[in-house]
mmCIF file of the C-alpha atoms, coordinates in Angstrom:
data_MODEL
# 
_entry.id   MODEL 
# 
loop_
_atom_site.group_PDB 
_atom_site.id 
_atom_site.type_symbol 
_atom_site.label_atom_id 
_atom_site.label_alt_id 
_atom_site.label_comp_id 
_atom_site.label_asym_id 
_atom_site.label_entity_id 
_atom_site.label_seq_id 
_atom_site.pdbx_PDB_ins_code 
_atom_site.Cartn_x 
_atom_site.Cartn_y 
_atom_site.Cartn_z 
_atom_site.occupancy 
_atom_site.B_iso_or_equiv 
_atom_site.pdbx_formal_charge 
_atom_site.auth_seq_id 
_atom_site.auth_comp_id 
_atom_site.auth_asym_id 
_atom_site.auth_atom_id 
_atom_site.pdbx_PDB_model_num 
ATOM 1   C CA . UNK A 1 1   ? 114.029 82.028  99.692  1.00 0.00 ? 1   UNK A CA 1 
ATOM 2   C CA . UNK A 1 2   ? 112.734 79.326  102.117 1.00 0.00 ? 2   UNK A CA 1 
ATOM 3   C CA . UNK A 1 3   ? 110.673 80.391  104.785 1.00 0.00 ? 3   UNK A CA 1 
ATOM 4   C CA . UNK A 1 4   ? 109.831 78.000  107.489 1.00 0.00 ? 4   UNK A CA 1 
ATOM 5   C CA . UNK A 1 5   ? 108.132 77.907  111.495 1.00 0.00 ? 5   UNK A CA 1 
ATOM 6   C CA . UNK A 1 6   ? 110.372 76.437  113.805 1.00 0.00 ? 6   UNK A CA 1 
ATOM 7   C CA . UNK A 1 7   ? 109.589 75.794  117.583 1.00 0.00 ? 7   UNK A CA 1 
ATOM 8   C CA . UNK A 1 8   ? 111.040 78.610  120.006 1.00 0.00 ? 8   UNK A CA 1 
ATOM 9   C CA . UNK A 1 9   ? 113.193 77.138  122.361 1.00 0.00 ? 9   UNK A CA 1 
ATOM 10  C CA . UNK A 1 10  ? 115.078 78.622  125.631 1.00 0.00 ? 10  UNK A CA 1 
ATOM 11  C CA . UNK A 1 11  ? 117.967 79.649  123.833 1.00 0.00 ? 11  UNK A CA 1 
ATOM 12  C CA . UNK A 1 12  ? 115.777 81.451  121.818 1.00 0.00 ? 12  UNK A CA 1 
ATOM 13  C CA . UNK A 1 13  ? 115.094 83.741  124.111 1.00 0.00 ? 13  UNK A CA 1 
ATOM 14  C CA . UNK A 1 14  ? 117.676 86.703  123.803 1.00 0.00 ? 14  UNK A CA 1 
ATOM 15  C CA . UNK A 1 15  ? 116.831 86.436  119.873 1.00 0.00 ? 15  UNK A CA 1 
ATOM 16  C CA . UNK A 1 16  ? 112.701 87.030  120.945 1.00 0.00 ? 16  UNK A CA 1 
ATOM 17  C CA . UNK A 1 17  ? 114.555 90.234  122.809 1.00 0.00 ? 17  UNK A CA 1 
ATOM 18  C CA . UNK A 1 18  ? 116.397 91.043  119.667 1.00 0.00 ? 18  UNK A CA 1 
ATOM 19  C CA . UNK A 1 19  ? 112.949 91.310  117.509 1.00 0.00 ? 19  UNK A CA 1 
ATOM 20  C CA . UNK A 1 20  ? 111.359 92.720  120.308 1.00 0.00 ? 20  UNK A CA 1 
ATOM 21  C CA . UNK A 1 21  ? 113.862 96.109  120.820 1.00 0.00 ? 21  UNK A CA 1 
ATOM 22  C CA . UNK A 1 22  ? 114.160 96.449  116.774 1.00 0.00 ? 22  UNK A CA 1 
ATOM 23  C CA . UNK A 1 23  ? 109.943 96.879  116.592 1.00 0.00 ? 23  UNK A CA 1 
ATOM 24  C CA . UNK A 1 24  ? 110.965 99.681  119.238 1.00 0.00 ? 24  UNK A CA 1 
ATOM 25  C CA . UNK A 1 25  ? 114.091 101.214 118.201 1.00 0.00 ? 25  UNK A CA 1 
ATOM 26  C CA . UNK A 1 26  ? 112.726 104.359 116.021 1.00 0.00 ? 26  UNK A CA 1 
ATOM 27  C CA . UNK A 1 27  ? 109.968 105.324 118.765 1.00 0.00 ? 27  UNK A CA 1 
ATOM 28  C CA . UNK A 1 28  ? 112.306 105.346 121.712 1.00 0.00 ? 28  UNK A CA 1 
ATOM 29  C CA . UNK A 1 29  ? 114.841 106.799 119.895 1.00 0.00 ? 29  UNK A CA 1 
ATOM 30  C CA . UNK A 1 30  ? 112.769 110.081 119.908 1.00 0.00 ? 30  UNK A CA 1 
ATOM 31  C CA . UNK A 1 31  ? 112.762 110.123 122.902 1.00 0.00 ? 31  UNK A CA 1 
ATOM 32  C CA . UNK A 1 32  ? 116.014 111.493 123.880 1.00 0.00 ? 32  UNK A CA 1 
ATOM 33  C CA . UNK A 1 33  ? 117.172 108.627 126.084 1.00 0.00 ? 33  UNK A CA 1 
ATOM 34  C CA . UNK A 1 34  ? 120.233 107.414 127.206 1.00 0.00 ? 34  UNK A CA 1 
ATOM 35  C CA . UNK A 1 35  ? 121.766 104.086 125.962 1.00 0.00 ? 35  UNK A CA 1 
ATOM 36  C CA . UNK A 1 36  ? 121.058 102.861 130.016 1.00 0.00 ? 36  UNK A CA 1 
ATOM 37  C CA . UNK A 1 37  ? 117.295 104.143 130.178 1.00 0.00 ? 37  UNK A CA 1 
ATOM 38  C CA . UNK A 1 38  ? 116.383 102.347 127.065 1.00 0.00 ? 38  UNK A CA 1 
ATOM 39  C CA . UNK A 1 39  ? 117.897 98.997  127.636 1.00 0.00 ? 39  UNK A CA 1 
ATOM 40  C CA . UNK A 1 40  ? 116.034 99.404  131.164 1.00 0.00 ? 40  UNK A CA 1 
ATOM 41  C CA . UNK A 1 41  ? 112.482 100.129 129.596 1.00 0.00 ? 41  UNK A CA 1 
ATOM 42  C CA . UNK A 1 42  ? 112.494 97.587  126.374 1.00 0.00 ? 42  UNK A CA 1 
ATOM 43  C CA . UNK A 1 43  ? 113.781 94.890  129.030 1.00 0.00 ? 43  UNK A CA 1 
ATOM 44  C CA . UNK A 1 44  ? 110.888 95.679  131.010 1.00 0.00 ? 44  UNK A CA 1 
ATOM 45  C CA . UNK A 1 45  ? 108.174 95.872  128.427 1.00 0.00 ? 45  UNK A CA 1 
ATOM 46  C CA . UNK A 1 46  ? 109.779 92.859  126.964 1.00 0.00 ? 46  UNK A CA 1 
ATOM 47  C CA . UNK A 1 47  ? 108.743 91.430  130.341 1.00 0.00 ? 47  UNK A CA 1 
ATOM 48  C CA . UNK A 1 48  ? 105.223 92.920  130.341 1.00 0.00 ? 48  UNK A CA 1 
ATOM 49  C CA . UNK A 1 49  ? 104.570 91.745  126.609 1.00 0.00 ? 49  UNK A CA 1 
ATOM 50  C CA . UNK A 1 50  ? 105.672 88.189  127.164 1.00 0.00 ? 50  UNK A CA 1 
ATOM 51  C CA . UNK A 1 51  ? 103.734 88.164  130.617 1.00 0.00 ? 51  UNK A CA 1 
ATOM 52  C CA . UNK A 1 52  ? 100.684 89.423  129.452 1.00 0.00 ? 52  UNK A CA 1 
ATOM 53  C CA . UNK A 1 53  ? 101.064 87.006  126.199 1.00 0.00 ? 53  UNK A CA 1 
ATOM 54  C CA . UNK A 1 54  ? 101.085 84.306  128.193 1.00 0.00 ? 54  UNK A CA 1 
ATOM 55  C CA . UNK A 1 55  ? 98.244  84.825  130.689 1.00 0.00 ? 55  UNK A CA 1 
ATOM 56  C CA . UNK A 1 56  ? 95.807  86.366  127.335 1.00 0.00 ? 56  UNK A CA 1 
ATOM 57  C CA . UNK A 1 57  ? 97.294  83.320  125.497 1.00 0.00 ? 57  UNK A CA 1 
ATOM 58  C CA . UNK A 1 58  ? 97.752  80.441  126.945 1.00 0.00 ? 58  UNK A CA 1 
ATOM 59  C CA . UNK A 1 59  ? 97.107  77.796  124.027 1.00 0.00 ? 59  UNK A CA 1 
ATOM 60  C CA . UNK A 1 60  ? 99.001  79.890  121.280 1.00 0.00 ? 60  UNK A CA 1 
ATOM 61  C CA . UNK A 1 61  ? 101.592 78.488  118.990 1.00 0.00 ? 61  UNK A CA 1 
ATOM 62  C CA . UNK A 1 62  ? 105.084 80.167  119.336 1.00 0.00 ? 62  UNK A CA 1 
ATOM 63  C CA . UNK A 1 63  ? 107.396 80.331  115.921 1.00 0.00 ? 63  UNK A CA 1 
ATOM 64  C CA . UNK A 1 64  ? 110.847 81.532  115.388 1.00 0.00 ? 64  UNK A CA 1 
ATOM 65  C CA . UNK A 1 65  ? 110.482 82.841  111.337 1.00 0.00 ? 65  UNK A CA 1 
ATOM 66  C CA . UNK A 1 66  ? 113.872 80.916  109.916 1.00 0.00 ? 66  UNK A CA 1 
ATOM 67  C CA . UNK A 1 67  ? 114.680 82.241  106.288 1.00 0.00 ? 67  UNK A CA 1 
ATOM 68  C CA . UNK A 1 68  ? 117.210 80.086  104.858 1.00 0.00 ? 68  UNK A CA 1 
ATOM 69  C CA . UNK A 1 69  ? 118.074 78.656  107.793 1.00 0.00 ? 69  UNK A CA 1 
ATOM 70  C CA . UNK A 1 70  ? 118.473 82.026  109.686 1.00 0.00 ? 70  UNK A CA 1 
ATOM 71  C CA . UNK A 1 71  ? 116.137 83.328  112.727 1.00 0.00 ? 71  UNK A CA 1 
ATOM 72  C CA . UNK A 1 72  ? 114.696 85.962  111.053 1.00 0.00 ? 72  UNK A CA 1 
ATOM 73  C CA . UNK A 1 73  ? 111.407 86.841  113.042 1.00 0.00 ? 73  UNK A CA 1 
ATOM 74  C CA . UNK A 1 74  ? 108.726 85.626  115.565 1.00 0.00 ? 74  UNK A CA 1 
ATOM 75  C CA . UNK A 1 75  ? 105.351 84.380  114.770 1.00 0.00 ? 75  UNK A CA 1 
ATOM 76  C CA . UNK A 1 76  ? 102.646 84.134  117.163 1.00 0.00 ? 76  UNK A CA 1 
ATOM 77  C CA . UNK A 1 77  ? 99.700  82.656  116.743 1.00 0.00 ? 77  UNK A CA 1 
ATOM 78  C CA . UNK A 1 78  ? 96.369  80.889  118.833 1.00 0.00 ? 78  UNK A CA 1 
ATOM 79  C CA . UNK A 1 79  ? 93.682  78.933  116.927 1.00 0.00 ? 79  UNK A CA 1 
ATOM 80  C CA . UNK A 1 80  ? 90.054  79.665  118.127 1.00 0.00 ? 80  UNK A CA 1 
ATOM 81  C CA . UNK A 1 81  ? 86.916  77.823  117.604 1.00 0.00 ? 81  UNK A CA 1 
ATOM 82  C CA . UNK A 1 82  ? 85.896  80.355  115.090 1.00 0.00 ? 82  UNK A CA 1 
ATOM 83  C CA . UNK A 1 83  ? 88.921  82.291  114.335 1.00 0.00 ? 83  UNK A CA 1 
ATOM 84  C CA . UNK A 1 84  ? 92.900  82.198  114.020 1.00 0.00 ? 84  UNK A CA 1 
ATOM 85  C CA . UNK A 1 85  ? 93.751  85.372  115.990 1.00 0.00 ? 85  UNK A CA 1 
ATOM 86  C CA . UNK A 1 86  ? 97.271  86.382  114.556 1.00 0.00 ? 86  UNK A CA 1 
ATOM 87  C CA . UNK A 1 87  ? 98.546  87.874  118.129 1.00 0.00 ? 87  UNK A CA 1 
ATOM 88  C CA . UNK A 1 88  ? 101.875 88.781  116.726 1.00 0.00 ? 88  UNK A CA 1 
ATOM 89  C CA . UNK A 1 89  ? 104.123 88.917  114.205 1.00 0.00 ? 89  UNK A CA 1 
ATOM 90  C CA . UNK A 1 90  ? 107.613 90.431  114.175 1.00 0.00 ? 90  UNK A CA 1 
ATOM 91  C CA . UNK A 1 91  ? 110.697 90.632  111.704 1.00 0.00 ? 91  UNK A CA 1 
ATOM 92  C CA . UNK A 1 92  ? 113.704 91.961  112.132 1.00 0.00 ? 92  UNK A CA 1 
ATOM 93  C CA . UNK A 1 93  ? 114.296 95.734  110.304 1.00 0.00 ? 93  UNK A CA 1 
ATOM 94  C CA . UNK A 1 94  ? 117.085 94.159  107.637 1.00 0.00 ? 94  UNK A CA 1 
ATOM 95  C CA . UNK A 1 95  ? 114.261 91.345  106.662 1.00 0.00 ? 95  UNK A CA 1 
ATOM 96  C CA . UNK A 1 96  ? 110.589 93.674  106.209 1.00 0.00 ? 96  UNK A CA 1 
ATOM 97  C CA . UNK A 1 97  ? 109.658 94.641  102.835 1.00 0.00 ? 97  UNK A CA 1 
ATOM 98  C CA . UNK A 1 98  ? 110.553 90.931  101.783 1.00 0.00 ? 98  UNK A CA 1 
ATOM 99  C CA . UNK A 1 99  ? 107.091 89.203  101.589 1.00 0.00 ? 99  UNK A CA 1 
ATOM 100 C CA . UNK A 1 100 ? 108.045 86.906  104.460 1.00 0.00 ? 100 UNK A CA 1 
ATOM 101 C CA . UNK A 1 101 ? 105.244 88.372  106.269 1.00 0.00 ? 101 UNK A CA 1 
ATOM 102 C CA . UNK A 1 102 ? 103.273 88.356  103.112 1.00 0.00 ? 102 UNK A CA 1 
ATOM 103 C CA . UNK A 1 103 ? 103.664 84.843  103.063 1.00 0.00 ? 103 UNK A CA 1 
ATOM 104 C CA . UNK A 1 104 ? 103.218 83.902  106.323 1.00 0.00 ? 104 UNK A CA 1 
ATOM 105 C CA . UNK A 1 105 ? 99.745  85.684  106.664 1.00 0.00 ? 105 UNK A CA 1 
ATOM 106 C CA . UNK A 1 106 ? 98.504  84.146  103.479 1.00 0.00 ? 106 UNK A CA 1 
ATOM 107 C CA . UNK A 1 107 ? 99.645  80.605  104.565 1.00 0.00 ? 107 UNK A CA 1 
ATOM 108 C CA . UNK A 1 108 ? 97.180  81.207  107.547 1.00 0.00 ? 108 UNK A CA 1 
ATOM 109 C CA . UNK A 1 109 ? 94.419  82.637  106.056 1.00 0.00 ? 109 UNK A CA 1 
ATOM 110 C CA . UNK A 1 110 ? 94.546  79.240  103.065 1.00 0.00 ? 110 UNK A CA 1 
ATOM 111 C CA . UNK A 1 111 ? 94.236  77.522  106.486 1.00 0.00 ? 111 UNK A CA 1 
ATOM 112 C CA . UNK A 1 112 ? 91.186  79.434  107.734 1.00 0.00 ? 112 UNK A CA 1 
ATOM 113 C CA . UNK A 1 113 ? 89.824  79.385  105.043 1.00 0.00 ? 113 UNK A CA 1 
ATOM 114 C CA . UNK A 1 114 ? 90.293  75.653  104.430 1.00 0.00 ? 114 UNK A CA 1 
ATOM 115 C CA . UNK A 1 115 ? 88.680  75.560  107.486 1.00 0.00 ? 115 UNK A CA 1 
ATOM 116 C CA . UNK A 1 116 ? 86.170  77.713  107.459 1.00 0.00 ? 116 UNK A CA 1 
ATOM 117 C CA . UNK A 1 117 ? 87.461  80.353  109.590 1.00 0.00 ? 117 UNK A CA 1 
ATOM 118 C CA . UNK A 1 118 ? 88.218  84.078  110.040 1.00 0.00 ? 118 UNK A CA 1 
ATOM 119 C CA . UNK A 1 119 ? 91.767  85.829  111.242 1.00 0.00 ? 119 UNK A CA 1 
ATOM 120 C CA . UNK A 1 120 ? 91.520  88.381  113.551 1.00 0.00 ? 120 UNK A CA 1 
ATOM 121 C CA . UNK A 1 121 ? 94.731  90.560  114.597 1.00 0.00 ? 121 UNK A CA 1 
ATOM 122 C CA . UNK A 1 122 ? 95.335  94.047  116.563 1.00 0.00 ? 122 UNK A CA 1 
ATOM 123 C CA . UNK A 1 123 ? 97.165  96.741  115.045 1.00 0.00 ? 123 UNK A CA 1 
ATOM 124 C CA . UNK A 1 124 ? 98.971  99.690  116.097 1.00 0.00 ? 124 UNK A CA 1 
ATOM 125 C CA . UNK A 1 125 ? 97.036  102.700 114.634 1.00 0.00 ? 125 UNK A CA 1 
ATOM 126 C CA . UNK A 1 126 ? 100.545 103.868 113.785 1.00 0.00 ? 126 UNK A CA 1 
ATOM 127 C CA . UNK A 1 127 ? 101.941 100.742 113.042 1.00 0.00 ? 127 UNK A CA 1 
ATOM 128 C CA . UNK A 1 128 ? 103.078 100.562 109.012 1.00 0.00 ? 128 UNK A CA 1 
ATOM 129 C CA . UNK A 1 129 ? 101.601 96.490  108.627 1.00 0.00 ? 129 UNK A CA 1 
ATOM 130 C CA . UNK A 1 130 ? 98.166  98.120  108.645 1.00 0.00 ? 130 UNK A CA 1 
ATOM 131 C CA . UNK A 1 131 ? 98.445  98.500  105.251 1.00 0.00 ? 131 UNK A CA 1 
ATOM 132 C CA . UNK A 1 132 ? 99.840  94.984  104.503 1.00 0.00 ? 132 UNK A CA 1 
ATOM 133 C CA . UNK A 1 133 ? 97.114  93.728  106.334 1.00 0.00 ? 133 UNK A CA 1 
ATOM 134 C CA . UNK A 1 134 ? 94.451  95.738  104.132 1.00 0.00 ? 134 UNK A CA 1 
ATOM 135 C CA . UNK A 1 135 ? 96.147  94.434  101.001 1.00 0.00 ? 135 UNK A CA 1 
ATOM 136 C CA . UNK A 1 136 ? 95.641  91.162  102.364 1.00 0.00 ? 136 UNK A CA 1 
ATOM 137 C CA . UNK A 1 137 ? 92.242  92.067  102.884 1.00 0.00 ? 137 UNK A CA 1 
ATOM 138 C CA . UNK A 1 138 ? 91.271  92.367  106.589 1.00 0.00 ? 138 UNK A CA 1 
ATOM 139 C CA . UNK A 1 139 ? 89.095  95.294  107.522 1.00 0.00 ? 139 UNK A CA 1 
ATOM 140 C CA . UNK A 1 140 ? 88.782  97.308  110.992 1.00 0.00 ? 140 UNK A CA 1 
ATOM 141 C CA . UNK A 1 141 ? 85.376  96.181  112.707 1.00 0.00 ? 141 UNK A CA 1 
ATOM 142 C CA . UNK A 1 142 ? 86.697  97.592  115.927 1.00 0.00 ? 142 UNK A CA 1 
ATOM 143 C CA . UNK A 1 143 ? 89.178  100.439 116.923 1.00 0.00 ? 143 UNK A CA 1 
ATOM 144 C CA . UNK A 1 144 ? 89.961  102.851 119.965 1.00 0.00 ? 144 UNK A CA 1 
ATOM 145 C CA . UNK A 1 145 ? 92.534  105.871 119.829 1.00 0.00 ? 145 UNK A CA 1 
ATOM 146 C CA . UNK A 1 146 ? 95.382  103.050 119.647 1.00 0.00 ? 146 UNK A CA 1 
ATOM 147 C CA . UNK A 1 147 ? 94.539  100.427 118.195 1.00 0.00 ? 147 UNK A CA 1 
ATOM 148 C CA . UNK A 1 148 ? 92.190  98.647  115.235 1.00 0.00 ? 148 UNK A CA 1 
ATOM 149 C CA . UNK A 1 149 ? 90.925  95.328  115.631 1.00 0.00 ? 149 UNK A CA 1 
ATOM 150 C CA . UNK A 1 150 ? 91.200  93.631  112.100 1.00 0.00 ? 150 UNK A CA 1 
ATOM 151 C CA . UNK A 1 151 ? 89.123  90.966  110.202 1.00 0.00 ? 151 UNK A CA 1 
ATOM 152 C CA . UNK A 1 152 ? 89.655  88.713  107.184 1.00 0.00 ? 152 UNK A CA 1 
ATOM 153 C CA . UNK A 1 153 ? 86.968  86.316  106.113 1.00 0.00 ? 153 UNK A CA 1 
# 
């Protein structure tokens, strides 16, 4: 399997959707929504999240994830003086449980390390790559009812 980081372009745009709504699908789908009300509401947090992205952002690198030369995910990334903060990263559903993830976060944290920094990420409390992420071996230092700030050093 060859993983690479491509550039996202403008036509990549309806694939960043794509990723997007499948990170979505199984919450909203609880919900008891029609087909209409949930194209309506990932469209517009689609918005929100790239928006806010962004403004928070501004100097972060934007990847496509290209397995063997298929888009595959979305990798999202912004290098600080002191840290790499991993903002985001995203695969599609038929493509998790692969180690392209895995690989991806390990490739960054040979960087850090290389140069002598941390990672720092946000996870959903809820969100299943907190335990990927604790195998890697980040630890909370910071967390609200949502969310846990994450650190690897």
């Amino acid at each position: 399997m060859k993983i690479d980081l491509k550039s996202i372009t403008k036509e990549d745009e309806a694939f960043l959707y794509e990723i997007y709504a499948s990170t979505r699908n199984e919450e909203i789908n609880s919900w008891g929504w029609s087909a209409e009300q949930k194209t309506l509401f990932l469209e517009m947090q689609w918005r929100a999240q790239q928006a806010s992205y962004n403004q928070r952002f501004p100097r972060a690198s934007h990847w496509k994830i290209v397995v063997d030369a298929k888009r595959v995910g979305r990798f999202l990334t912004e290098e600080q003086p002191e840290f790499h903060h991993l903002i985001d990263i995203a695969l599609l559903p038929n493509y998790q449980g692969k180690g392209i993830g895995t690989h991806l976060i390990v490739q960054l944290q040979k960087m850090a390390k290389e140069q002598r920094k941390a990672v720092v990420l946000q996870v959903l409390k809820t969100n299943y790559a907190k335990d990927l992420y604790e195998r890697l071996g980040f630890q909370v230092f910071q967390e609200d009812e949502i969310y846990m700030k994450m650190l690897w050093k």
